[in-house]
mmCIF file of C-alpha atoms in Angstrom:
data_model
loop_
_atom_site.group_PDB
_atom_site.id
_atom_site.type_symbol
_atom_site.label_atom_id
_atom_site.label_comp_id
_atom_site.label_asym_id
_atom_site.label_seq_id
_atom_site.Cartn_x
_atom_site.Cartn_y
_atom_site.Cartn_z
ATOM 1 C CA UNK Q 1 14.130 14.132 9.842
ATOM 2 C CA UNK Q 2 11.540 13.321 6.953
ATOM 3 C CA UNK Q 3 8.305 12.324 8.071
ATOM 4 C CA UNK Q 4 5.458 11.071 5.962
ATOM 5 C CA UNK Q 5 1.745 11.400 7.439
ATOM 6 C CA UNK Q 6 -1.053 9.390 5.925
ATOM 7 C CA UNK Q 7 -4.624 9.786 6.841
ATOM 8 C CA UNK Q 8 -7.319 8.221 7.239
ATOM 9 C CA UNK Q 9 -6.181 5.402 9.741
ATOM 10 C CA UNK Q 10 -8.799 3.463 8.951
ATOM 11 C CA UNK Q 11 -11.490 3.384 6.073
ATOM 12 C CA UNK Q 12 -14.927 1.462 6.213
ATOM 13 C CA UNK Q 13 -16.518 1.576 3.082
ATOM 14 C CA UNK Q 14 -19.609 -0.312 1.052
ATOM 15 C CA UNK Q 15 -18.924 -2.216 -1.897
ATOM 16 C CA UNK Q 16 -18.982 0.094 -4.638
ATOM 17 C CA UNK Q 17 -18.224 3.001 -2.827
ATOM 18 C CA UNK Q 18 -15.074 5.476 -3.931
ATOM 19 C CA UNK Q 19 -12.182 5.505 -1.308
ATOM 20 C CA UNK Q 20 -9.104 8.272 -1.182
ATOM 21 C CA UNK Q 21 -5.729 8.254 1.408
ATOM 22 C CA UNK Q 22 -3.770 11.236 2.027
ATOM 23 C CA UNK Q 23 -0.475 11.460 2.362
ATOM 24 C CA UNK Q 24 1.425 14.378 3.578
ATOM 25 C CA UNK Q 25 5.649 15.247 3.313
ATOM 26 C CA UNK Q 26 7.558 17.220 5.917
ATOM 27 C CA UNK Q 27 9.800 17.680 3.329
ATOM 28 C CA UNK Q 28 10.099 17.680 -0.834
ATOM 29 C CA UNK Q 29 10.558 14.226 -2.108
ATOM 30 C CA UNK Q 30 12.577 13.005 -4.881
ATOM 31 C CA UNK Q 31 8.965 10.682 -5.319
ATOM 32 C CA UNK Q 32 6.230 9.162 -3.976
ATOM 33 C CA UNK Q 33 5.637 4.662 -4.253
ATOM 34 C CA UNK Q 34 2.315 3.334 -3.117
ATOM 35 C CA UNK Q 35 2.259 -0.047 -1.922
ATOM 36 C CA UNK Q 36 -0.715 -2.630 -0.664
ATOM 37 C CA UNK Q 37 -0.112 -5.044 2.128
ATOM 38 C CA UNK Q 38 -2.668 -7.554 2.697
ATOM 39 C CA UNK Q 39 -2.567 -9.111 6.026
ATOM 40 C CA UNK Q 40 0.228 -11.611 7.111
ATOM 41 C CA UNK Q 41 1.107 -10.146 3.503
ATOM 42 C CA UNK Q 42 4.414 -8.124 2.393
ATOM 43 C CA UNK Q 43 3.974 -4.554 0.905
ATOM 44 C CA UNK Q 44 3.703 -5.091 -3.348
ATOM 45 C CA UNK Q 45 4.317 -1.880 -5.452
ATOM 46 C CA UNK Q 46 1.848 -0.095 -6.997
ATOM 47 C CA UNK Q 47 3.327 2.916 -8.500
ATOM 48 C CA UNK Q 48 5.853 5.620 -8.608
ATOM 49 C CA UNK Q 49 5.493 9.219 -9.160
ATOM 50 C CA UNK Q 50 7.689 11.326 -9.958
ATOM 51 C CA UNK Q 51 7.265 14.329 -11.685
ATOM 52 C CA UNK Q 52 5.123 17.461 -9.787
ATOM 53 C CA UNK Q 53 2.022 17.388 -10.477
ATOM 54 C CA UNK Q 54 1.699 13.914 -11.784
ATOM 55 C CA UNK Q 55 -1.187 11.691 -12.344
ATOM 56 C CA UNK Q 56 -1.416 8.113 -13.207
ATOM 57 C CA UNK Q 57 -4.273 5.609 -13.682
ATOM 58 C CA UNK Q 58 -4.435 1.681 -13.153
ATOM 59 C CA UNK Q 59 -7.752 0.537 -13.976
ATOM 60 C CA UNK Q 60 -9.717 2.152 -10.956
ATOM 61 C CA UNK Q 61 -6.832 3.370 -9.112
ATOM 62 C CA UNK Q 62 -5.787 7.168 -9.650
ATOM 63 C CA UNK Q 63 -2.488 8.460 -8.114
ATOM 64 C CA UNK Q 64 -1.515 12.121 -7.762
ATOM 65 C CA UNK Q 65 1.565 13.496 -6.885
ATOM 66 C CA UNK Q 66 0.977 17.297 -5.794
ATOM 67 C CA UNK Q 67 3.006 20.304 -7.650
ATOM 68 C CA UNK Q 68 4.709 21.206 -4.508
ATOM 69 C CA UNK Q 69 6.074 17.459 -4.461
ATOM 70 C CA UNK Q 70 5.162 16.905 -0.664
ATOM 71 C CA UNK Q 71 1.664 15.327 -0.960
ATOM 72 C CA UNK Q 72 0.189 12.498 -2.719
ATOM 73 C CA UNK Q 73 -3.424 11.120 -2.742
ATOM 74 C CA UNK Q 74 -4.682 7.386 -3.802
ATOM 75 C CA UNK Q 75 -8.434 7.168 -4.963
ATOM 76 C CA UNK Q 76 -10.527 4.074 -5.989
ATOM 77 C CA UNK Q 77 -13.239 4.445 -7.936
ATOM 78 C CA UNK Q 78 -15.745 1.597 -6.758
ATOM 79 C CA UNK Q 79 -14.151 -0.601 -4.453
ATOM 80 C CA UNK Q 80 -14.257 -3.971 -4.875
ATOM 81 C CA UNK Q 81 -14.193 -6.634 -1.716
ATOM 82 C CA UNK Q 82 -10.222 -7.546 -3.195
ATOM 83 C CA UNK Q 83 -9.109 -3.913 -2.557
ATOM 84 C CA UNK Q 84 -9.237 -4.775 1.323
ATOM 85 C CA UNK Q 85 -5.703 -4.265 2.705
ATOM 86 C CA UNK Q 86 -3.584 -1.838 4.110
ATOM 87 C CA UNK Q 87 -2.315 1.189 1.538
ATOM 88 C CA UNK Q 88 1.204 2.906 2.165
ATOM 89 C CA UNK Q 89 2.176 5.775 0.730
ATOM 90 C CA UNK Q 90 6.347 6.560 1.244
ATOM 91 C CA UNK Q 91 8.458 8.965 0.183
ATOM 92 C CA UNK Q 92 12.134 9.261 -0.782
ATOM 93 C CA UNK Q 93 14.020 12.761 -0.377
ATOM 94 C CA UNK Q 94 16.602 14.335 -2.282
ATOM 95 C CA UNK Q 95 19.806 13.702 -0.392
ATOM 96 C CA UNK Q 96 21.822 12.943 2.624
ATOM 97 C CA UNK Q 97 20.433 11.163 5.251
ATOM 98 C CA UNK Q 98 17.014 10.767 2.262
ATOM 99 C CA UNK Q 99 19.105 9.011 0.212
ATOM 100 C CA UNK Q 100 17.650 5.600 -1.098
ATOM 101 C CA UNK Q 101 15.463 4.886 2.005
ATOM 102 C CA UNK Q 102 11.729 5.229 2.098
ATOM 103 C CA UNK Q 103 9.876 6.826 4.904
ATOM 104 C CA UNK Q 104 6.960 5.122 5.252
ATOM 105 C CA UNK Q 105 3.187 6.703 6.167
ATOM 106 C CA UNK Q 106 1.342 4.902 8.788
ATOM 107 C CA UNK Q 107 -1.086 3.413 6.024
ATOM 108 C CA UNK Q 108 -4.554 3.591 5.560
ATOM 109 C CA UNK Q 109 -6.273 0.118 6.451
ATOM 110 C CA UNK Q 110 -9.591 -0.118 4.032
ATOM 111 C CA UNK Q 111 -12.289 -2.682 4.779
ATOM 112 C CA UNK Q 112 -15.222 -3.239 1.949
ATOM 113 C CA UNK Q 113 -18.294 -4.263 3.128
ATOM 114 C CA UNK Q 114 -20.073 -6.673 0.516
ATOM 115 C CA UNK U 1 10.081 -17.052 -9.187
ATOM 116 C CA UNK U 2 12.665 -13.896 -9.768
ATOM 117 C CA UNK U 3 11.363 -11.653 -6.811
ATOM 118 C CA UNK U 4 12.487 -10.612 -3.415
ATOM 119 C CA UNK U 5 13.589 -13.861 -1.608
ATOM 120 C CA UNK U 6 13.969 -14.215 2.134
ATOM 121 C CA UNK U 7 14.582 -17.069 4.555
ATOM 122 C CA UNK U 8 13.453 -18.114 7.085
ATOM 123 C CA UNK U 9 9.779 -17.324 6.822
ATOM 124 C CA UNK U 10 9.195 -17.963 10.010
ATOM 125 C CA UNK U 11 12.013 -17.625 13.177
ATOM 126 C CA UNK U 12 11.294 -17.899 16.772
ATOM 127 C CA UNK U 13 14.277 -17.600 18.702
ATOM 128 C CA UNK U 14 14.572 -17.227 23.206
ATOM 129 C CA UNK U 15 15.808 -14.656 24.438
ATOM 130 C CA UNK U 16 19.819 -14.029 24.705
ATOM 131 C CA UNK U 17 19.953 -16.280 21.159
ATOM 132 C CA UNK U 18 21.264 -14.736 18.206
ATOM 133 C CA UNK U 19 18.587 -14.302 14.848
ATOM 134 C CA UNK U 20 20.004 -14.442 11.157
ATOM 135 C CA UNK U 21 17.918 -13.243 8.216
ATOM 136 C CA UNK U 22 18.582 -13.612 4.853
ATOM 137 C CA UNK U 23 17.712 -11.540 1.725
ATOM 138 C CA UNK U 24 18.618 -12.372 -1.903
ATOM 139 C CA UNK U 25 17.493 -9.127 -4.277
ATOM 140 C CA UNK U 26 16.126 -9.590 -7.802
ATOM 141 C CA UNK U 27 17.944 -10.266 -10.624
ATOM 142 C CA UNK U 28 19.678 -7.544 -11.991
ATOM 143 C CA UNK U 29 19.325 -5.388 -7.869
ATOM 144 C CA UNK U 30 22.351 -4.175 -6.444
ATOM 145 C CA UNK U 31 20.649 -2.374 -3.650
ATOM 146 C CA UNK U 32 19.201 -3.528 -0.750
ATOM 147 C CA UNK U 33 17.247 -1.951 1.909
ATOM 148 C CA UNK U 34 15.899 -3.698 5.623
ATOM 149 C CA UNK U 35 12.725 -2.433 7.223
ATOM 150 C CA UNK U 36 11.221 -3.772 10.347
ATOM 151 C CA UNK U 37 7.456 -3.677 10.776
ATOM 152 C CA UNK U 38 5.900 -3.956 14.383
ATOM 153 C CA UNK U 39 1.899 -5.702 14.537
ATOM 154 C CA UNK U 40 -0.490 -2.892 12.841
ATOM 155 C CA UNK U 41 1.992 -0.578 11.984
ATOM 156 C CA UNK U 42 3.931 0.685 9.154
ATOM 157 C CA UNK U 43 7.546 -0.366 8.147
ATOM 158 C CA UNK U 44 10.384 1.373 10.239
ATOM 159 C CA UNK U 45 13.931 1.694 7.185
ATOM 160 C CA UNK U 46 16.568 0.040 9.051
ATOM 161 C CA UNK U 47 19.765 -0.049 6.663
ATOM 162 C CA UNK U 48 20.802 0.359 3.062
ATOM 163 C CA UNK U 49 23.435 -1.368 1.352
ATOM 164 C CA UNK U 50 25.032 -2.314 -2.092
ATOM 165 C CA UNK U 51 27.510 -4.671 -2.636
ATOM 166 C CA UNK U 52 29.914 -4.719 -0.186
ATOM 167 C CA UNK U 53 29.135 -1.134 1.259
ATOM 168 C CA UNK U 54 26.851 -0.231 3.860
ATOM 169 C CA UNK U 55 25.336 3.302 2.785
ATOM 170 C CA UNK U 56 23.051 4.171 5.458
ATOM 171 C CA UNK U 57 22.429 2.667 8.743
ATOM 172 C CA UNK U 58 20.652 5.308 10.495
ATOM 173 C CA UNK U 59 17.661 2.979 11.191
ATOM 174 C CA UNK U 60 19.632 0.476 12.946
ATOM 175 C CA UNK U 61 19.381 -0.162 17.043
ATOM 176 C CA UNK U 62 23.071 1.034 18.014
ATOM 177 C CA UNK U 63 23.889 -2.276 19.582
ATOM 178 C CA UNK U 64 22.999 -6.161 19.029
ATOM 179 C CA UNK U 65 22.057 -5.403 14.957
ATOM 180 C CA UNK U 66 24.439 -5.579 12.361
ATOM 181 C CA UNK U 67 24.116 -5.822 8.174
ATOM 182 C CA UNK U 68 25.915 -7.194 5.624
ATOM 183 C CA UNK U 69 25.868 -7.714 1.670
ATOM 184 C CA UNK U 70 28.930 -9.531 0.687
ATOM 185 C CA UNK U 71 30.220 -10.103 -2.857
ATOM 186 C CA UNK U 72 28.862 -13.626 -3.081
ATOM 187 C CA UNK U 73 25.747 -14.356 -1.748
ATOM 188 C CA UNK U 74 22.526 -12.970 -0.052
ATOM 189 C CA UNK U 75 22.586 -9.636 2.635
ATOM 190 C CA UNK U 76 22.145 -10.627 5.983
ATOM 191 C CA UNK U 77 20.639 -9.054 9.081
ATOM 192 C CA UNK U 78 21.960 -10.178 12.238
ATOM 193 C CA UNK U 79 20.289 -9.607 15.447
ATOM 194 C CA UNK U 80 22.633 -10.506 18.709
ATOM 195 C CA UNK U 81 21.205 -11.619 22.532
ATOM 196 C CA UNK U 82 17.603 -11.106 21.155
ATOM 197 C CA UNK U 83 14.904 -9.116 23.366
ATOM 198 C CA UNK U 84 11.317 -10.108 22.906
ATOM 199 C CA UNK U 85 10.685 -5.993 21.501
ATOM 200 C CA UNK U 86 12.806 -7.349 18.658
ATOM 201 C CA UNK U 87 9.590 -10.048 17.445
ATOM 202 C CA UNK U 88 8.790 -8.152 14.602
ATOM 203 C CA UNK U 89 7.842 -8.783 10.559
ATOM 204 C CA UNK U 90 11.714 -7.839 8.928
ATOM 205 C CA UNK U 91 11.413 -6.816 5.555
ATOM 206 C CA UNK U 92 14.258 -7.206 2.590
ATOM 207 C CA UNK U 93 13.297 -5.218 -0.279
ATOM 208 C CA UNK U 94 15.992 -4.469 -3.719
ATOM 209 C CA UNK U 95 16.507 -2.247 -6.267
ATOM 210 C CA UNK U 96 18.394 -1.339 -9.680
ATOM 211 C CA UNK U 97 19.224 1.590 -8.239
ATOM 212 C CA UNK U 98 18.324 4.477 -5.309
ATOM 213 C CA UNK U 99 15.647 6.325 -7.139
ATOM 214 C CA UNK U 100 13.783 3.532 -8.617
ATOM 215 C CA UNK U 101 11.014 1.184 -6.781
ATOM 216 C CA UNK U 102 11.616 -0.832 -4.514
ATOM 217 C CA UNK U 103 9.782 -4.355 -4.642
ATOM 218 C CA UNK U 104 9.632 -5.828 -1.050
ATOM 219 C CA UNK U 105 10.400 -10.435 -0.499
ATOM 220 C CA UNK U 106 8.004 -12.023 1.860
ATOM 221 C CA UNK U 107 9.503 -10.893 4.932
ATOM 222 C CA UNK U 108 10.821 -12.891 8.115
ATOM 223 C CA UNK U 109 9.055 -12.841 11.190
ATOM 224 C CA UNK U 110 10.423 -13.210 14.222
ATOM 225 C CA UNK U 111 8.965 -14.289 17.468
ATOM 226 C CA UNK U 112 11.348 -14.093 20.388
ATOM 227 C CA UNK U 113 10.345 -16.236 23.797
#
Protein backbone atom coordinates (compact mmCIF):
# COMPACT_ATOMS: atom_id res chain seq x y z
CA UNK A 1 0.00 0.00 0.00
CA UNK A 2 0.90 3.86 -0.14
CA UNK A 3 3.18 4.96 2.37
CA UNK A 4 4.23 8.50 3.10
CA UNK A 5 7.71 9.07 4.99
CA UNK A 6 8.44 12.39 6.60
CA UNK A 7 11.72 13.31 8.08
CA UNK A 8 13.07 14.92 10.41
CA UNK A 9 11.20 13.42 13.53
CA UNK A 10 12.01 16.06 15.44
CA UNK A 11 13.40 19.69 14.80
CA UNK A 12 15.08 22.00 17.51
CA UNK A 13 15.65 25.21 16.19
CA UNK A 14 16.55 29.04 17.52
CA UNK A 15 14.23 31.71 17.02
CA UNK A 16 14.90 33.04 13.76
CA UNK A 17 16.36 30.18 12.36
CA UNK A 18 14.98 28.56 8.79
CA UNK A 19 13.34 25.05 9.26
CA UNK A 20 12.47 22.40 6.19
CA UNK A 21 10.42 18.69 6.50
CA UNK A 22 10.68 16.13 3.96
CA UNK A 23 8.27 14.14 2.83
CA UNK A 24 8.69 11.17 0.69
CA UNK A 25 5.76 8.95 -1.59
CA UNK A 26 5.98 5.23 -2.24
CA UNK A 27 3.84 5.97 -4.84
CA UNK A 28 2.59 9.09 -7.31
CA UNK A 29 -0.02 11.13 -5.63
CA UNK A 30 -2.97 12.75 -7.01
CA UNK A 31 -1.51 15.75 -4.27
CA UNK A 32 0.13 16.61 -1.42
CA UNK A 33 -1.98 18.78 1.98
CA UNK A 34 0.19 20.03 4.77
CA UNK A 35 -1.36 20.36 7.99
CA UNK A 36 -0.14 21.81 11.66
CA UNK A 37 -1.29 20.20 14.84
CA UNK A 38 -0.53 21.95 17.92
CA UNK A 39 -0.67 19.86 20.95
CA UNK A 40 -4.02 18.53 22.45
CA UNK A 41 -4.78 20.39 18.99
CA UNK A 42 -6.54 18.87 15.70
CA UNK A 43 -4.56 18.94 12.35
CA UNK A 44 -5.67 22.61 10.42
CA UNK A 45 -4.88 22.78 6.62
CA UNK A 46 -2.30 24.57 5.27
CA UNK A 47 -2.15 23.91 1.66
CA UNK A 48 -2.67 21.74 -1.29
CA UNK A 49 -0.51 21.03 -4.16
CA UNK A 50 -1.27 19.79 -6.95
CA UNK A 51 0.33 20.25 -10.02
CA UNK A 52 4.24 18.68 -10.52
CA UNK A 53 6.49 20.80 -9.77
CA UNK A 54 4.49 23.26 -7.82
CA UNK A 55 5.40 25.96 -5.48
CA UNK A 56 3.37 28.06 -3.23
CA UNK A 57 4.12 30.78 -0.64
CA UNK A 58 2.18 31.89 2.64
CA UNK A 59 3.97 34.61 4.18
CA UNK A 60 7.17 32.62 5.39
CA UNK A 61 6.01 29.29 4.53
CA UNK A 62 7.17 27.80 1.03
CA UNK A 63 5.65 24.47 -0.21
CA UNK A 64 7.01 22.36 -3.07
CA UNK A 65 5.55 19.63 -4.67
CA UNK A 66 8.40 17.68 -6.67
CA UNK A 67 8.02 17.02 -10.67
CA UNK A 68 7.94 13.37 -10.15
CA UNK A 69 4.77 14.03 -7.81
CA UNK A 70 6.11 11.70 -4.92
CA UNK A 71 7.93 14.26 -2.69
CA UNK A 72 7.09 17.42 -1.07
CA UNK A 73 9.18 19.74 1.20
CA UNK A 74 7.84 22.57 3.81
CA UNK A 75 10.41 25.44 4.63
CA UNK A 76 10.09 28.42 7.07
CA UNK A 77 11.97 31.17 6.64
CA UNK A 78 12.66 32.54 10.30
CA UNK A 79 10.72 30.74 12.69
CA UNK A 80 8.82 32.36 14.99
CA UNK A 81 8.05 30.83 18.75
CA UNK A 82 4.03 30.35 17.20
CA UNK A 83 5.34 27.95 14.47
CA UNK A 84 5.90 25.29 17.37
CA UNK A 85 3.72 22.25 16.54
CA UNK A 86 3.73 19.20 14.80
CA UNK A 87 3.79 19.48 10.64
CA UNK A 88 2.11 16.60 8.49
CA UNK A 89 2.60 16.19 5.20
CA UNK A 90 -0.15 13.41 3.45
CA UNK A 91 -0.73 12.31 0.32
CA UNK A 92 -3.72 11.12 -1.74
CA UNK A 93 -3.16 8.58 -4.77
CA UNK A 94 -4.79 8.21 -7.93
CA UNK A 95 -7.23 5.36 -7.50
CA UNK A 96 -8.52 2.26 -5.92
CA UNK A 97 -7.77 1.55 -2.61
CA UNK A 98 -6.01 5.75 -2.83
CA UNK A 99 -9.14 6.96 -3.42
CA UNK A 100 -10.21 9.96 -1.12
CA UNK A 101 -8.13 8.88 1.94
CA UNK A 102 -4.95 10.55 3.05
CA UNK A 103 -1.91 8.68 4.11
CA UNK A 104 -0.46 10.49 6.59
CA UNK A 105 3.63 11.07 7.25
CA UNK A 106 4.73 10.60 10.73
CA UNK A 107 5.15 14.53 11.11
CA UNK A 108 7.89 16.56 11.93
CA UNK A 109 7.53 17.99 15.62
CA UNK A 110 9.44 21.63 15.57
CA UNK A 111 10.33 23.33 18.85
CA UNK A 112 11.65 27.22 18.68
CA UNK A 113 13.80 28.20 21.18
CA UNK A 114 13.23 32.03 22.11
CA UNK B 1 -18.83 28.41 13.76
CA UNK B 2 -19.26 26.41 10.18
CA UNK B 3 -16.26 23.92 10.65
CA UNK B 4 -15.74 20.31 11.42
CA UNK B 5 -17.99 19.54 14.48
CA UNK B 6 -17.58 16.54 16.74
CA UNK B 7 -19.08 15.38 20.03
CA UNK B 8 -18.15 14.34 22.65
CA UNK B 9 -14.86 16.09 23.19
CA UNK B 10 -13.98 14.11 25.69
CA UNK B 11 -15.25 10.10 26.26
CA UNK B 12 -13.96 7.74 28.76
CA UNK B 13 -15.69 4.62 28.60
CA UNK B 14 -14.63 0.80 30.78
CA UNK B 15 -13.87 -1.73 29.14
CA UNK B 16 -16.64 -4.17 27.43
CA UNK B 17 -18.86 -0.62 27.03
CA UNK B 18 -19.76 0.47 23.74
CA UNK B 19 -18.21 4.29 22.44
CA UNK B 20 -20.30 6.53 19.95
CA UNK B 21 -18.69 9.44 18.11
CA UNK B 22 -20.24 11.88 16.23
CA UNK B 23 -19.15 14.01 13.21
CA UNK B 24 -21.22 16.71 11.45
CA UNK B 25 -19.09 17.94 8.07
CA UNK B 26 -19.12 21.56 6.89
CA UNK B 27 -21.63 23.12 5.15
CA UNK B 28 -21.81 22.33 1.74
CA UNK B 29 -19.33 18.48 2.61
CA UNK B 30 -20.70 15.40 1.46
CA UNK B 31 -17.67 13.40 2.31
CA UNK B 32 -16.46 12.27 5.32
CA UNK B 33 -13.38 10.58 6.35
CA UNK B 34 -12.39 8.98 10.24
CA UNK B 35 -8.78 8.84 11.32
CA UNK B 36 -7.57 7.63 14.62
CA UNK B 37 -4.43 9.14 16.11
CA UNK B 38 -2.48 7.18 18.92
CA UNK B 39 -0.24 9.70 21.70
CA UNK B 40 2.81 11.19 19.48
CA UNK B 41 1.93 9.78 16.40
CA UNK B 42 0.41 10.57 13.17
CA UNK B 43 -3.29 9.94 12.12
CA UNK B 44 -4.06 6.24 11.02
CA UNK B 45 -7.44 6.75 7.81
CA UNK B 46 -10.00 4.58 9.18
CA UNK B 47 -13.16 4.89 6.76
CA UNK B 48 -14.63 7.05 4.05
CA UNK B 49 -18.10 7.71 3.44
CA UNK B 50 -20.73 9.97 1.62
CA UNK B 51 -24.15 10.02 2.20
CA UNK B 52 -25.48 6.92 2.79
CA UNK B 53 -22.51 4.86 1.22
CA UNK B 54 -19.57 3.62 2.83
CA UNK B 55 -16.65 3.92 0.12
CA UNK B 56 -13.70 2.65 1.79
CA UNK B 57 -13.25 0.93 5.00
CA UNK B 58 -9.94 -0.53 4.65
CA UNK B 59 -8.70 1.27 7.83
CA UNK B 60 -11.24 -0.17 10.00
CA UNK B 61 -10.40 -3.03 12.90
CA UNK B 62 -12.42 -6.07 11.27
CA UNK B 63 -14.54 -6.49 14.34
CA UNK B 64 -16.14 -4.19 17.23
CA UNK B 65 -15.96 -0.80 14.67
CA UNK B 66 -18.58 0.11 12.49
CA UNK B 67 -19.47 3.65 10.40
CA UNK B 68 -22.28 5.26 9.34
CA UNK B 69 -23.50 8.58 7.49
CA UNK B 70 -27.18 8.49 7.21
CA UNK B 71 -29.38 10.84 5.16
CA UNK B 72 -30.33 12.98 8.13
CA UNK B 73 -27.94 13.76 10.52
CA UNK B 74 -24.20 13.53 11.58
CA UNK B 75 -21.74 10.16 10.61
CA UNK B 76 -21.13 8.12 13.41
CA UNK B 77 -18.30 5.86 14.53
CA UNK B 78 -19.21 3.14 16.71
CA UNK B 79 -16.79 1.24 18.70
CA UNK B 80 -18.36 -2.16 20.40
CA UNK B 81 -16.92 -4.04 23.91
CA UNK B 82 -14.11 -1.35 24.00
CA UNK B 83 -10.32 -2.47 24.73
CA UNK B 84 -8.14 0.05 26.46
CA UNK B 85 -5.68 -0.04 22.82
CA UNK B 86 -8.81 1.63 21.46
CA UNK B 87 -8.06 5.18 23.90
CA UNK B 88 -7.06 7.11 21.15
CA UNK B 89 -7.64 10.99 19.65
CA UNK B 90 -10.58 9.99 16.66
CA UNK B 91 -10.59 12.41 14.08
CA UNK B 92 -13.78 13.46 11.69
CA UNK B 93 -12.61 15.46 8.91
CA UNK B 94 -15.16 16.55 5.45
CA UNK B 95 -14.95 17.47 2.17
CA UNK B 96 -16.76 18.88 -1.11
CA UNK B 97 -15.44 16.26 -2.76
CA UNK B 98 -12.40 13.35 -2.92
CA UNK B 99 -9.69 15.44 -4.40
CA UNK B 100 -10.13 18.55 -2.52
CA UNK B 101 -8.80 19.36 1.24
CA UNK B 102 -9.85 18.02 3.82
CA UNK B 103 -10.40 20.33 7.01
CA UNK B 104 -10.23 18.12 10.21
CA UNK B 105 -13.28 19.00 13.68
CA UNK B 106 -11.69 18.93 17.04
CA UNK B 107 -11.50 15.35 17.43
CA UNK B 108 -12.89 12.93 20.27
CA UNK B 109 -10.72 11.38 22.60
CA UNK B 110 -11.27 8.45 24.12
CA UNK B 111 -9.93 7.03 27.29
CA UNK B 112 -11.00 3.47 27.97
CA UNK B 113 -10.58 2.08 31.86
Amino acid sequence: GQQVMQIPQYQHVQEGEDFTTYCNSSTTLSNIQWYKQRPGGHPVFLIQLVKSGEVKKQKRLTFQFGEAKKNSSLHITATQTTDVGTYFCAGQGYGGTSYGKLTFGQGTILTVHP
Amino acid sequence: NAGVMQNPRHLVRRRGQEARLRCSPMKGHSHVYWYRQLPEEGLKFMVYLQKENIIDESGMPKERFSAEFPKEGPSILRIQQVVRGDSAAYFCASSKDESNEQFFGPGTRLTVL
